mmCIF file of C-alpha atoms and ligand atoms in Angstrom:
data_model
loop_
_atom_site.group_PDB
_atom_site.id
_atom_site.type_symbol
_atom_site.label_atom_id
_atom_site.label_comp_id
_atom_site.label_asym_id
_atom_site.label_seq_id
_atom_site.Cartn_x
_atom_site.Cartn_y
_atom_site.Cartn_z
ATOM 1 C CA UNK A 1 77.057 80.545 194.800
ATOM 2 C CA UNK A 2 74.886 78.758 192.132
ATOM 3 C CA UNK A 3 76.546 78.885 188.522
ATOM 4 C CA UNK A 4 74.632 81.190 186.211
ATOM 5 C CA UNK A 5 74.604 82.751 182.904
ATOM 6 C CA UNK A 6 75.471 86.718 182.666
ATOM 7 C CA UNK A 7 72.805 88.206 179.992
ATOM 8 C CA UNK A 8 74.009 91.298 178.323
ATOM 9 C CA UNK A 9 71.230 93.210 176.268
ATOM 10 C CA UNK A 10 72.413 95.438 173.518
ATOM 11 C CA UNK A 11 70.867 98.349 172.004
ATOM 12 C CA UNK A 12 72.587 99.655 169.048
ATOM 13 C CA UNK A 13 71.795 101.269 165.597
ATOM 14 C CA UNK A 14 71.951 98.772 162.611
ATOM 15 C CA UNK A 15 75.452 99.757 161.421
ATOM 16 C CA UNK A 16 76.844 99.366 164.897
ATOM 17 C CA UNK A 17 75.079 96.080 165.491
ATOM 18 C CA UNK A 18 76.201 94.559 162.130
ATOM 19 C CA UNK A 19 79.895 95.406 163.023
ATOM 20 C CA UNK A 20 79.896 94.838 166.663
ATOM 21 C CA UNK A 21 77.725 91.781 167.046
ATOM 22 C CA UNK A 22 79.859 89.251 164.963
ATOM 23 C CA UNK A 23 79.236 85.456 165.357
ATOM 24 C CA UNK A 24 82.868 85.092 166.742
ATOM 25 C CA UNK A 25 81.852 87.551 169.502
ATOM 26 C CA UNK A 26 78.835 85.943 170.450
ATOM 27 C CA UNK A 27 80.176 82.340 170.357
ATOM 28 C CA UNK A 28 83.290 83.351 172.405
ATOM 29 C CA UNK A 29 80.980 85.079 174.985
ATOM 30 C CA UNK A 30 78.519 82.117 175.066
ATOM 31 C CA UNK A 31 81.431 79.682 176.002
ATOM 32 C CA UNK A 32 82.238 81.728 178.826
ATOM 33 C CA UNK A 33 78.968 82.062 180.361
ATOM 34 C CA UNK A 34 77.900 85.521 178.774
ATOM 35 C CA UNK A 35 74.751 85.606 176.407
ATOM 36 C CA UNK A 36 74.458 88.677 174.180
ATOM 37 C CA UNK A 37 70.733 89.593 173.465
ATOM 38 C CA UNK A 38 69.300 92.162 171.007
ATOM 39 C CA UNK A 39 67.060 94.730 172.599
ATOM 40 C CA UNK A 40 64.347 95.808 170.237
ATOM 41 C CA UNK A 41 64.413 99.545 170.362
ATOM 42 C CA UNK A 42 61.021 99.655 169.227
ATOM 43 C CA UNK A 43 59.527 97.928 172.206
ATOM 44 C CA UNK A 44 59.693 99.055 176.006
ATOM 45 C CA UNK A 45 62.920 98.139 177.378
ATOM 46 C CA UNK A 46 61.180 97.306 180.712
ATOM 47 C CA UNK A 47 59.040 94.659 178.947
ATOM 48 C CA UNK A 48 62.162 92.924 177.726
ATOM 49 C CA UNK A 49 65.026 90.847 179.535
ATOM 50 C CA UNK A 50 65.943 90.014 182.092
ATOM 51 C CA UNK A 51 69.464 91.543 181.666
ATOM 52 C CA UNK A 52 72.570 91.813 183.859
ATOM 53 C CA UNK A 53 73.907 94.420 181.873
ATOM 54 C CA UNK A 54 72.515 96.863 179.315
ATOM 55 C CA UNK A 55 75.039 97.842 176.552
ATOM 56 C CA UNK A 56 73.800 100.807 174.489
ATOM 57 C CA UNK A 57 74.672 103.493 172.038
ATOM 58 C CA UNK A 58 71.427 105.179 171.192
ATOM 59 C CA UNK A 59 70.711 108.774 171.430
ATOM 60 C CA UNK A 60 67.793 111.013 172.742
ATOM 61 C CA UNK A 61 65.651 111.649 175.673
ATOM 62 C CA UNK A 62 63.220 108.844 175.070
ATOM 63 C CA UNK A 63 65.898 106.470 175.264
ATOM 64 C CA UNK A 64 67.274 108.121 178.630
ATOM 65 C CA UNK A 65 63.958 107.638 180.191
ATOM 66 C CA UNK A 66 63.630 104.039 179.187
ATOM 67 C CA UNK A 67 67.042 103.491 180.742
ATOM 68 C CA UNK A 68 65.905 105.174 183.942
ATOM 69 C CA UNK A 69 62.708 103.285 184.349
ATOM 70 C CA UNK A 70 64.554 100.071 183.466
ATOM 71 C CA UNK A 71 67.128 100.999 186.392
ATOM 72 C CA UNK A 72 64.414 102.071 188.762
ATOM 73 C CA UNK A 73 62.762 98.383 188.189
ATOM 74 C CA UNK A 74 66.571 96.578 187.997
ATOM 75 C CA UNK A 75 68.481 98.139 190.832
ATOM 76 C CA UNK A 76 71.114 95.520 190.124
ATOM 77 C CA UNK A 77 71.547 95.526 186.450
ATOM 78 C CA UNK A 78 74.508 97.659 185.100
ATOM 79 C CA UNK A 79 73.929 100.254 182.289
ATOM 80 C CA UNK A 80 77.284 100.259 180.167
ATOM 81 C CA UNK A 81 77.577 103.120 180.175
ATOM 82 C CA UNK A 82 75.733 105.747 182.009
ATOM 83 C CA UNK A 83 73.893 108.284 179.715
ATOM 84 C CA UNK A 84 74.869 111.368 181.759
ATOM 85 C CA UNK A 85 78.483 110.197 181.494
ATOM 86 C CA UNK A 86 78.399 109.771 177.524
ATOM 87 C CA UNK A 87 76.578 112.956 176.981
ATOM 88 C CA UNK A 88 79.683 115.212 177.628
ATOM 89 C CA UNK A 89 81.076 113.451 174.416
ATOM 90 C CA UNK A 90 78.220 114.963 172.324
ATOM 91 C CA UNK A 91 79.681 118.399 172.574
ATOM 92 C CA UNK A 92 83.487 118.851 171.135
ATOM 93 C CA UNK A 93 84.087 121.520 173.786
ATOM 94 C CA UNK A 94 83.051 119.459 176.979
ATOM 95 C CA UNK A 95 84.440 116.435 175.258
ATOM 96 C CA UNK A 96 88.175 117.624 175.380
ATOM 97 C CA UNK A 97 87.777 119.922 178.562
ATOM 98 C CA UNK A 98 88.569 116.713 180.524
ATOM 99 C CA UNK A 99 91.882 116.294 178.781
ATOM 100 C CA UNK A 100 92.780 119.814 179.546
ATOM 101 C CA UNK A 101 92.016 119.036 183.268
ATOM 102 C CA UNK A 102 93.850 115.813 183.600
ATOM 103 C CA UNK A 103 97.260 115.899 185.238
ATOM 104 C CA UNK A 104 99.966 113.153 184.387
ATOM 105 C CA UNK A 105 103.561 113.295 185.390
ATOM 106 C CA UNK A 106 106.074 112.525 182.690
ATOM 107 C CA UNK A 107 109.722 113.321 182.391
ATOM 108 C CA UNK A 108 109.840 113.101 178.632
ATOM 109 C CA UNK A 109 106.303 113.356 177.240
ATOM 110 C CA UNK A 110 103.707 116.092 177.449
ATOM 111 C CA UNK A 111 100.074 116.013 176.214
ATOM 112 C CA UNK A 112 97.316 118.345 175.530
ATOM 113 C CA UNK A 113 94.683 119.559 172.987
ATOM 114 C CA UNK A 114 95.078 121.861 170.051
ATOM 115 C CA UNK A 115 94.313 125.583 170.581
ATOM 116 C CA UNK A 116 90.598 126.046 169.785
ATOM 117 C CA UNK A 117 87.726 128.563 169.971
ATOM 118 C CA UNK A 118 83.794 127.714 169.614
ATOM 119 C CA UNK A 119 81.753 129.911 167.378
ATOM 120 C CA UNK A 120 77.897 130.327 168.045
ATOM 121 C CA UNK A 121 77.020 132.535 165.039
ATOM 122 C CA UNK A 122 78.161 134.152 161.528
ATOM 123 C CA UNK A 123 78.942 137.639 163.470
ATOM 124 C CA UNK A 124 81.707 135.989 165.778
ATOM 125 C CA UNK A 125 83.044 133.851 162.895
ATOM 126 C CA UNK A 126 84.255 137.371 161.229
ATOM 127 C CA UNK A 127 85.070 139.121 164.473
ATOM 128 C CA UNK A 128 89.056 139.673 164.626
ATOM 129 C CA UNK A 129 88.991 139.600 168.460
ATOM 130 C CA UNK A 130 87.744 135.886 168.578
ATOM 131 C CA UNK A 131 90.436 134.896 166.392
ATOM 132 C CA UNK A 132 93.340 136.220 168.530
ATOM 133 C CA UNK A 133 94.502 133.125 169.749
ATOM 134 C CA UNK A 134 94.048 131.211 166.683
ATOM 135 C CA UNK A 135 96.471 130.358 163.683
ATOM 136 C CA UNK A 136 95.739 129.227 160.011
ATOM 137 C CA UNK A 137 95.081 126.456 158.819
ATOM 138 C CA UNK A 138 92.035 125.619 161.156
ATOM 139 C CA UNK A 139 89.901 122.694 161.318
ATOM 140 C CA UNK A 140 86.178 123.784 161.699
ATOM 141 C CA UNK A 141 84.179 120.726 163.236
ATOM 142 C CA UNK A 142 80.212 120.881 164.102
ATOM 143 C CA UNK A 143 80.110 121.551 167.721
ATOM 144 C CA UNK A 144 77.492 118.767 168.129
ATOM 145 C CA UNK A 145 78.993 115.213 167.958
ATOM 146 C CA UNK A 146 75.926 113.145 168.142
ATOM 147 C CA UNK A 147 76.844 110.317 165.583
ATOM 148 C CA UNK A 148 74.894 111.945 162.763
ATOM 149 C CA UNK A 149 76.541 112.043 159.409
ATOM 150 C CA UNK A 150 76.478 115.910 159.866
ATOM 151 C CA UNK A 151 78.276 115.755 163.024
ATOM 152 C CA UNK A 152 81.630 114.301 161.042
ATOM 153 C CA UNK A 153 81.360 116.963 158.285
ATOM 154 C CA UNK A 154 84.484 118.976 158.902
ATOM 155 C CA UNK A 155 86.395 121.669 156.671
ATOM 156 C CA UNK A 156 89.942 122.447 156.565
ATOM 157 C CA UNK A 157 90.207 126.444 156.323
ATOM 158 C CA UNK A 158 93.304 128.002 155.051
ATOM 159 C CA UNK A 159 92.505 131.520 155.441
ATOM 160 C CA UNK A 160 89.740 134.071 155.936
ATOM 161 C CA UNK A 161 88.195 133.537 152.440
ATOM 162 C CA UNK A 162 87.402 129.977 153.709
ATOM 163 C CA UNK A 163 85.484 131.075 156.689
ATOM 164 C CA UNK A 164 82.161 132.030 154.448
ATOM 165 C CA UNK A 165 81.166 128.485 153.775
ATOM 166 C CA UNK A 166 81.044 127.560 157.680
ATOM 167 C CA UNK A 167 77.802 126.980 159.415
ATOM 168 C CA UNK A 168 78.000 127.750 163.097
ATOM 169 C CA UNK A 169 77.919 126.251 165.911
ATOM 170 C CA UNK A 170 81.304 124.990 165.250
ATOM 171 C CA UNK A 171 84.606 124.732 166.780
ATOM 172 C CA UNK A 172 87.774 125.847 165.115
ATOM 173 C CA UNK A 173 90.607 123.927 166.159
ATOM 174 C CA UNK A 174 94.069 124.683 164.962
ATOM 175 C CA UNK A 175 95.184 122.333 162.589
ATOM 176 C CA UNK A 176 98.683 120.649 164.001
ATOM 177 C CA UNK A 177 101.095 119.156 161.439
ATOM 178 C CA UNK A 178 101.622 115.714 162.510
ATOM 179 C CA UNK A 179 103.068 113.489 159.737
ATOM 180 C CA UNK A 180 99.898 112.151 158.377
ATOM 181 C CA UNK A 181 99.617 109.676 161.201
ATOM 182 C CA UNK A 182 96.874 109.278 163.831
ATOM 183 C CA UNK A 183 96.883 107.181 166.968
ATOM 184 C CA UNK A 184 93.498 105.655 167.891
ATOM 185 C CA UNK A 185 93.301 104.725 171.333
ATOM 186 C CA UNK A 186 90.818 101.835 172.387
ATOM 187 C CA UNK A 187 89.465 101.536 176.201
ATOM 188 C CA UNK A 188 87.266 98.776 177.141
ATOM 189 C CA UNK A 189 87.301 99.019 180.858
ATOM 190 C CA UNK A 190 90.649 98.620 182.282
ATOM 191 C CA UNK A 191 91.996 97.433 178.708
ATOM 192 C CA UNK A 192 93.822 99.905 176.552
ATOM 193 C CA UNK A 193 95.098 99.377 173.026
ATOM 194 C CA UNK A 194 96.485 101.835 170.603
ATOM 195 C CA UNK A 195 96.662 101.488 166.965
ATOM 196 C CA UNK A 196 97.646 103.629 164.008
ATOM 197 C CA UNK A 197 95.705 105.019 160.950
ATOM 198 C CA UNK A 198 96.232 107.410 158.389
ATOM 199 C CA UNK A 199 95.360 110.955 158.863
ATOM 200 C CA UNK A 200 95.454 114.239 156.671
ATOM 201 C CA UNK A 201 98.563 115.218 155.230
ATOM 202 C CA UNK A 202 100.820 118.119 156.852
ATOM 203 C CA UNK A 203 100.188 121.579 155.269
ATOM 204 C CA UNK A 204 103.508 123.486 154.553
ATOM 205 C CA UNK A 205 103.831 127.204 155.174
ATOM 206 C CA UNK A 206 104.588 127.473 151.306
ATOM 207 C CA UNK A 207 101.602 125.407 150.429
ATOM 208 C CA UNK A 208 99.269 127.606 152.644
ATOM 209 C CA UNK A 209 100.112 130.566 150.839
ATOM 210 C CA UNK A 210 98.805 129.074 147.602
ATOM 211 C CA UNK A 211 95.847 127.246 148.985
ATOM 212 C CA UNK A 212 92.409 128.764 148.518
ATOM 213 C CA UNK A 213 89.673 129.093 150.957
ATOM 214 C CA UNK A 214 88.727 125.722 152.662
ATOM 215 C CA UNK A 215 88.434 122.099 152.038
ATOM 216 C CA UNK A 216 85.498 119.818 153.118
ATOM 217 C CA UNK A 217 86.030 116.328 154.331
ATOM 218 C CA UNK A 218 84.451 113.671 156.582
ATOM 219 C CA UNK A 219 85.750 110.890 158.557
ATOM 220 C CA UNK A 220 89.252 110.335 157.124
ATOM 221 C CA UNK A 221 90.240 107.684 159.304
ATOM 222 C CA UNK A 222 87.338 105.682 158.151
ATOM 223 C CA UNK A 223 87.993 105.959 154.551
ATOM 224 C CA UNK A 224 87.701 102.723 152.949
ATOM 225 C CA UNK A 225 90.573 100.811 151.306
ATOM 226 C CA UNK A 226 89.277 101.527 148.147
ATOM 227 C CA UNK A 227 89.307 105.330 148.719
ATOM 228 C CA UNK A 228 92.891 105.353 149.978
ATOM 229 C CA UNK A 229 94.069 103.293 147.043
ATOM 230 C CA UNK A 230 92.626 105.891 144.631
ATOM 231 C CA UNK A 231 94.428 108.709 146.170
ATOM 232 C CA UNK A 232 97.935 109.709 145.225
ATOM 233 C CA UNK A 233 98.858 110.809 148.920
ATOM 234 C CA UNK A 234 97.566 107.761 150.804
ATOM 235 C CA UNK A 235 99.254 105.547 148.474
ATOM 236 C CA UNK A 236 102.744 107.199 148.822
ATOM 237 C CA UNK A 237 102.165 107.209 152.576
ATOM 238 C CA UNK A 238 104.023 104.369 154.516
ATOM 239 C CA UNK A 239 102.114 103.840 157.871
ATOM 240 C CA UNK A 240 104.173 100.820 158.941
ATOM 241 C CA UNK A 241 107.281 103.427 159.392
ATOM 242 C CA UNK A 242 105.418 105.758 162.006
ATOM 243 C CA UNK A 243 106.865 104.976 165.458
ATOM 244 C CA UNK A 244 103.951 104.148 167.802
ATOM 245 C CA UNK A 245 103.688 106.602 171.139
ATOM 246 C CA UNK A 246 105.167 105.251 174.373
ATOM 247 C CA UNK A 247 102.438 102.596 175.550
ATOM 248 C CA UNK A 248 102.829 103.660 179.234
ATOM 249 C CA UNK A 249 102.025 107.132 178.515
ATOM 250 C CA UNK A 250 98.959 106.335 176.176
ATOM 251 C CA UNK A 251 97.615 104.003 179.041
ATOM 252 C CA UNK A 252 98.109 106.419 181.498
ATOM 253 C CA UNK A 253 96.078 109.105 179.437
ATOM 254 C CA UNK A 254 93.384 106.430 178.851
ATOM 255 C CA UNK A 255 92.915 105.257 182.568
ATOM 256 C CA UNK A 256 92.954 108.904 183.271
ATOM 257 C CA UNK A 257 90.294 109.755 181.002
ATOM 258 C CA UNK A 258 88.126 106.664 181.707
ATOM 259 C CA UNK A 259 88.197 107.539 185.548
ATOM 260 C CA UNK A 260 87.478 111.317 184.979
ATOM 261 C CA UNK A 261 84.635 110.571 182.604
ATOM 262 C CA UNK A 262 83.170 107.411 184.219
ATOM 263 C CA UNK A 263 83.240 105.772 180.871
ATOM 264 C CA UNK A 264 84.158 101.984 180.307
ATOM 265 C CA UNK A 265 83.798 101.980 176.416
ATOM 266 C CA UNK A 266 85.596 104.840 174.455
ATOM 267 C CA UNK A 267 88.253 105.792 172.371
ATOM 268 C CA UNK A 268 90.375 108.927 171.590
ATOM 269 C CA UNK A 269 92.548 110.105 168.745
ATOM 270 C CA UNK A 270 95.854 111.390 169.381
ATOM 271 C CA UNK A 271 98.317 113.153 166.909
ATOM 272 C CA UNK A 272 102.294 113.752 167.633
ATOM 273 C CA UNK A 273 102.967 117.543 167.279
ATOM 274 C CA UNK A 274 105.618 117.704 164.323
ATOM 275 C CA UNK A 275 107.233 120.566 165.801
ATOM 276 C CA UNK A 276 107.871 118.618 169.014
ATOM 277 C CA UNK A 277 107.747 114.934 168.751
ATOM 278 C CA UNK A 278 107.370 114.723 172.612
ATOM 279 C CA UNK A 279 104.099 116.432 172.375
ATOM 280 C CA UNK A 280 100.727 114.580 171.803
ATOM 281 C CA UNK A 281 97.669 116.320 171.441
ATOM 282 C CA UNK A 282 93.927 114.650 171.780
ATOM 283 C CA UNK A 283 91.829 115.914 168.919
ATOM 284 C CA UNK A 284 88.690 113.571 169.359
ATOM 285 C CA UNK A 285 86.824 111.184 172.004
ATOM 286 C CA UNK A 286 84.317 108.810 170.653
ATOM 287 C CA UNK A 287 81.816 106.629 172.751
ATOM 288 C CA UNK A 288 81.685 102.826 171.921
ATOM 289 C CA UNK A 289 83.869 103.194 168.872
ATOM 290 C CA UNK A 290 84.220 100.523 166.170
ATOM 291 C CA UNK A 291 85.782 97.902 168.316
ATOM 292 C CA UNK A 292 85.591 95.207 165.552
ATOM 293 C CA UNK A 293 88.561 97.212 164.034
ATOM 294 C CA UNK A 294 90.442 96.788 167.011
ATOM 295 C CA UNK A 295 92.792 93.325 167.054
ATOM 296 C CA UNK A 296 91.315 90.515 169.276
ATOM 297 C CA UNK A 297 88.161 92.250 170.223
ATOM 298 C CA UNK A 298 86.298 89.333 170.937
ATOM 299 C CA UNK A 299 88.397 88.431 173.775
ATOM 300 C CA UNK A 300 88.722 91.769 175.012
ATOM 301 C CA UNK A 301 85.250 92.432 174.999
ATOM 302 C CA UNK A 302 84.139 88.959 176.489
ATOM 303 C CA UNK A 303 86.989 89.532 179.461
ATOM 304 C CA UNK A 304 85.147 92.897 180.019
ATOM 305 C CA UNK A 305 81.802 91.121 180.360
ATOM 306 C CA UNK A 306 83.170 88.329 182.551
ATOM 307 C CA UNK A 307 84.835 91.005 185.023
ATOM 308 C CA UNK A 308 81.727 92.804 185.086
ATOM 309 C CA UNK A 309 79.645 89.645 185.897
ATOM 310 C CA UNK A 310 82.221 88.936 188.622
ATOM 311 C CA UNK A 311 81.879 92.396 190.279
ATOM 312 C CA UNK A 312 78.120 91.940 190.314
ATOM 313 C CA UNK A 313 78.805 88.581 192.206
ATOM 314 C CA UNK A 314 77.767 86.509 189.627
ATOM 315 C CA UNK A 315 79.573 83.297 189.501
ATOM 316 C CA UNK A 316 79.304 82.029 185.667
ATOM 317 C CA UNK A 317 78.635 78.677 184.290
ATOM 318 C CA UNK A 318 81.776 78.447 182.129
ATOM 319 C CA UNK A 319 83.957 81.452 183.760
ATOM 320 C CA UNK A 320 84.954 80.202 187.144
ATOM 321 C CA UNK A 321 87.345 82.644 188.809
ATOM 322 C CA UNK A 322 90.625 83.556 187.410
ATOM 323 C CA UNK A 323 91.274 80.781 185.016
ATOM 324 C CA UNK A 324 89.153 81.627 182.272
ATOM 325 C CA UNK A 325 88.392 85.363 182.884
ATOM 326 C CA UNK A 326 91.681 87.140 183.560
ATOM 327 C CA UNK A 327 93.769 86.545 180.469
ATOM 328 C CA UNK A 328 93.793 89.663 178.473
ATOM 329 C CA UNK A 329 95.490 89.143 175.077
HETATM 330 N N1 LIG B 1 93.680 119.521 165.054
HETATM 331 C C1 LIG B 1 93.870 118.845 164.202
HETATM 332 N N2 LIG B 1 95.004 118.838 163.593
HETATM 333 C C2 LIG B 1 95.324 117.898 162.473
HETATM 334 N N3 LIG B 1 94.511 117.046 162.174
HETATM 335 C C3 LIG B 1 93.048 117.112 162.581
HETATM 336 C C4 LIG B 1 92.961 117.833 163.724
HETATM 337 N N4 LIG B 1 91.599 117.567 164.052
HETATM 338 C C5 LIG B 1 91.318 116.702 163.283
HETATM 339 N N5 LIG B 1 92.174 116.171 162.441
HETATM 340 C C6 LIG B 1 92.145 115.183 161.292
HETATM 341 O O1 LIG B 1 90.771 115.155 160.922
HETATM 342 C C7 LIG B 1 90.031 114.024 161.167
HETATM 343 C C8 LIG B 1 88.692 114.110 162.018
HETATM 344 O O2 LIG B 1 88.704 114.787 162.900
HETATM 345 P P1 LIG B 1 87.794 114.081 164.138
HETATM 346 O O3 LIG B 1 88.447 113.003 164.824
HETATM 347 O O4 LIG B 1 87.838 115.278 165.113
HETATM 348 O O5 LIG B 1 86.568 113.890 163.475
HETATM 349 P P2 LIG B 1 85.381 113.088 163.728
HETATM 350 O O6 LIG B 1 84.336 113.046 162.781
HETATM 351 O O7 LIG B 1 84.778 113.081 165.274
HETATM 352 O O8 LIG B 1 86.039 111.325 163.572
HETATM 353 P P3 LIG B 1 85.565 110.079 164.079
HETATM 354 O O9 LIG B 1 85.332 109.377 162.952
HETATM 355 O O10 LIG B 1 87.043 109.413 164.748
HETATM 356 O O11 LIG B 1 84.733 110.259 165.080
HETATM 357 C C9 LIG B 1 91.092 113.305 162.192
HETATM 358 O O12 LIG B 1 90.892 111.748 162.116
HETATM 359 C C10 LIG B 1 92.356 113.735 161.765
HETATM 360 O O13 LIG B 1 92.936 113.043 160.828
HETATM 361 O O1 LIG B 2 79.335 102.694 164.099
HETATM 362 P P1 LIG B 2 79.202 104.229 164.743
HETATM 363 O O2 LIG B 2 78.241 104.977 164.096
HETATM 364 O O3 LIG B 2 79.003 104.240 166.314
HETATM 365 O O4 LIG B 2 80.547 104.880 164.198
HETATM 366 C C1 LIG B 2 81.589 105.342 164.958
HETATM 367 C C2 LIG B 2 82.794 104.707 164.528
HETATM 368 O O5 LIG B 2 82.924 103.195 164.534
HETATM 369 P P2 LIG B 2 82.577 102.216 163.146
HETATM 370 O O6 LIG B 2 83.778 101.917 162.772
HETATM 371 O O7 LIG B 2 82.085 101.287 163.842
HETATM 372 O O8 LIG B 2 81.675 103.060 162.038
HETATM 373 C C3 LIG B 2 84.160 105.013 165.020
HETATM 374 O O9 LIG B 2 85.311 104.614 164.375
HETATM 375 P P3 LIG B 2 86.732 104.416 164.941
HETATM 376 O O10 LIG B 2 87.131 105.680 165.892
HETATM 377 O O11 LIG B 2 86.615 103.329 165.690
HETATM 378 O O12 LIG B 2 87.412 104.244 163.901
HETATM 379 C C4 LIG B 2 84.163 106.663 165.309
HETATM 380 O O13 LIG B 2 84.236 107.175 163.890
HETATM 381 C C5 LIG B 2 83.104 107.112 165.898
HETATM 382 O O14 LIG B 2 83.143 108.607 165.999
HETATM 383 C C6 LIG B 2 81.664 106.702 165.180
HETATM 384 O O15 LIG B 2 80.652 107.086 165.975
HETATM 385 P P4 LIG B 2 79.659 108.229 165.959
HETATM 386 O O16 LIG B 2 80.584 109.348 166.334
HETATM 387 O O17 LIG B 2 79.314 108.369 164.447
HETATM 388 O O18 LIG B 2 78.711 108.202 167.033
HETATM 389 MG MG1 LIG B 3 88.159 111.065 165.200
HETATM 390 MG MG1 LIG B 4 84.562 111.606 166.791
#
């Protein structure tokens, strides 16, 4: 087999491109035979390339149509990931449905999702029947999770007074006390890495009685160091003290989700229920998350591209066989 290069075209919004396509990644990939090439979303995809792989995080019908046309003309190229598979993550109900359907045997640990309901209109919001299964406080999340700033706007609702400000369609999810620490599990193909981040503080029963209405927030886990430094709660919190979840359990969940969703690139947010430390709840799944925040993202992603190349039968110029490609850090 002749040695060749593996060409990965990437189609990303500016913010994602700037965080993900770093010189360190481009250089490492190139040294192993993988060329990362920018796709110009303003021009037809079929006029660009050639690409062995298209890596993308763009939304909309037009982009989907372009990918279909590209695949029809380049049946040997691989799209990471399939738009049909990504779509389920754009709705916060279908997103977590897959977690509820997953079966994993464990003697000591269990997992699931928080109690939640979907509200499509204002009338149902105030309908007590809809509320039968839920307990305050709850988090109101936009039903749609399409990457827009709006889709990250959440509200912590303490009592019925807090409902007035909410704008359906929303998911109302029980707020589960979890010691202020969230675990982010990053998945890249077969690779799984769990990291911890600061989350919302617990809400005690006493505090709940005295709190008014609701509190709006957005992307807590993405707060800048500056924002965290300014806040008394975040200053007083010691992330280092939090115990990690069992790695094998997280890996099993990650692999199960990856298979069930047919996705290679995603992360999911997990909290540990303060009432039962052996119970883990998945609260969010994101397509193509901020990998640059993951330790060693360059070799992990490069290995992923090399593995893809191998599966497609390409013998890479600087990535021949197990020696260079199989190591995962
Ligand atoms: N059910 C819950 N119980 C307790 N805390 C929660 C719950 N749901 C969300 N949170 C907190 O709110 C944050 C934001 O929620 P979520 O992750 O669903 O939003 P998102 O905007 O999709 O986040 P991301 O930036 O990860 O995409 C979480 O990181 C966590 O700190
Ligand atoms: O860059 P993007 O807009 O894709 O932002 C994503 C962000 O990554 P970033 O760190 O690169 O901002 C992710 O952060 P981590 O989970 O890794 O912390 C997560 O918040 C996703 O939900 C965001 O995707 P969206 O839901 O908005 O599509
Ligand atoms: Mg999240
Ligand atoms: Mg999310």
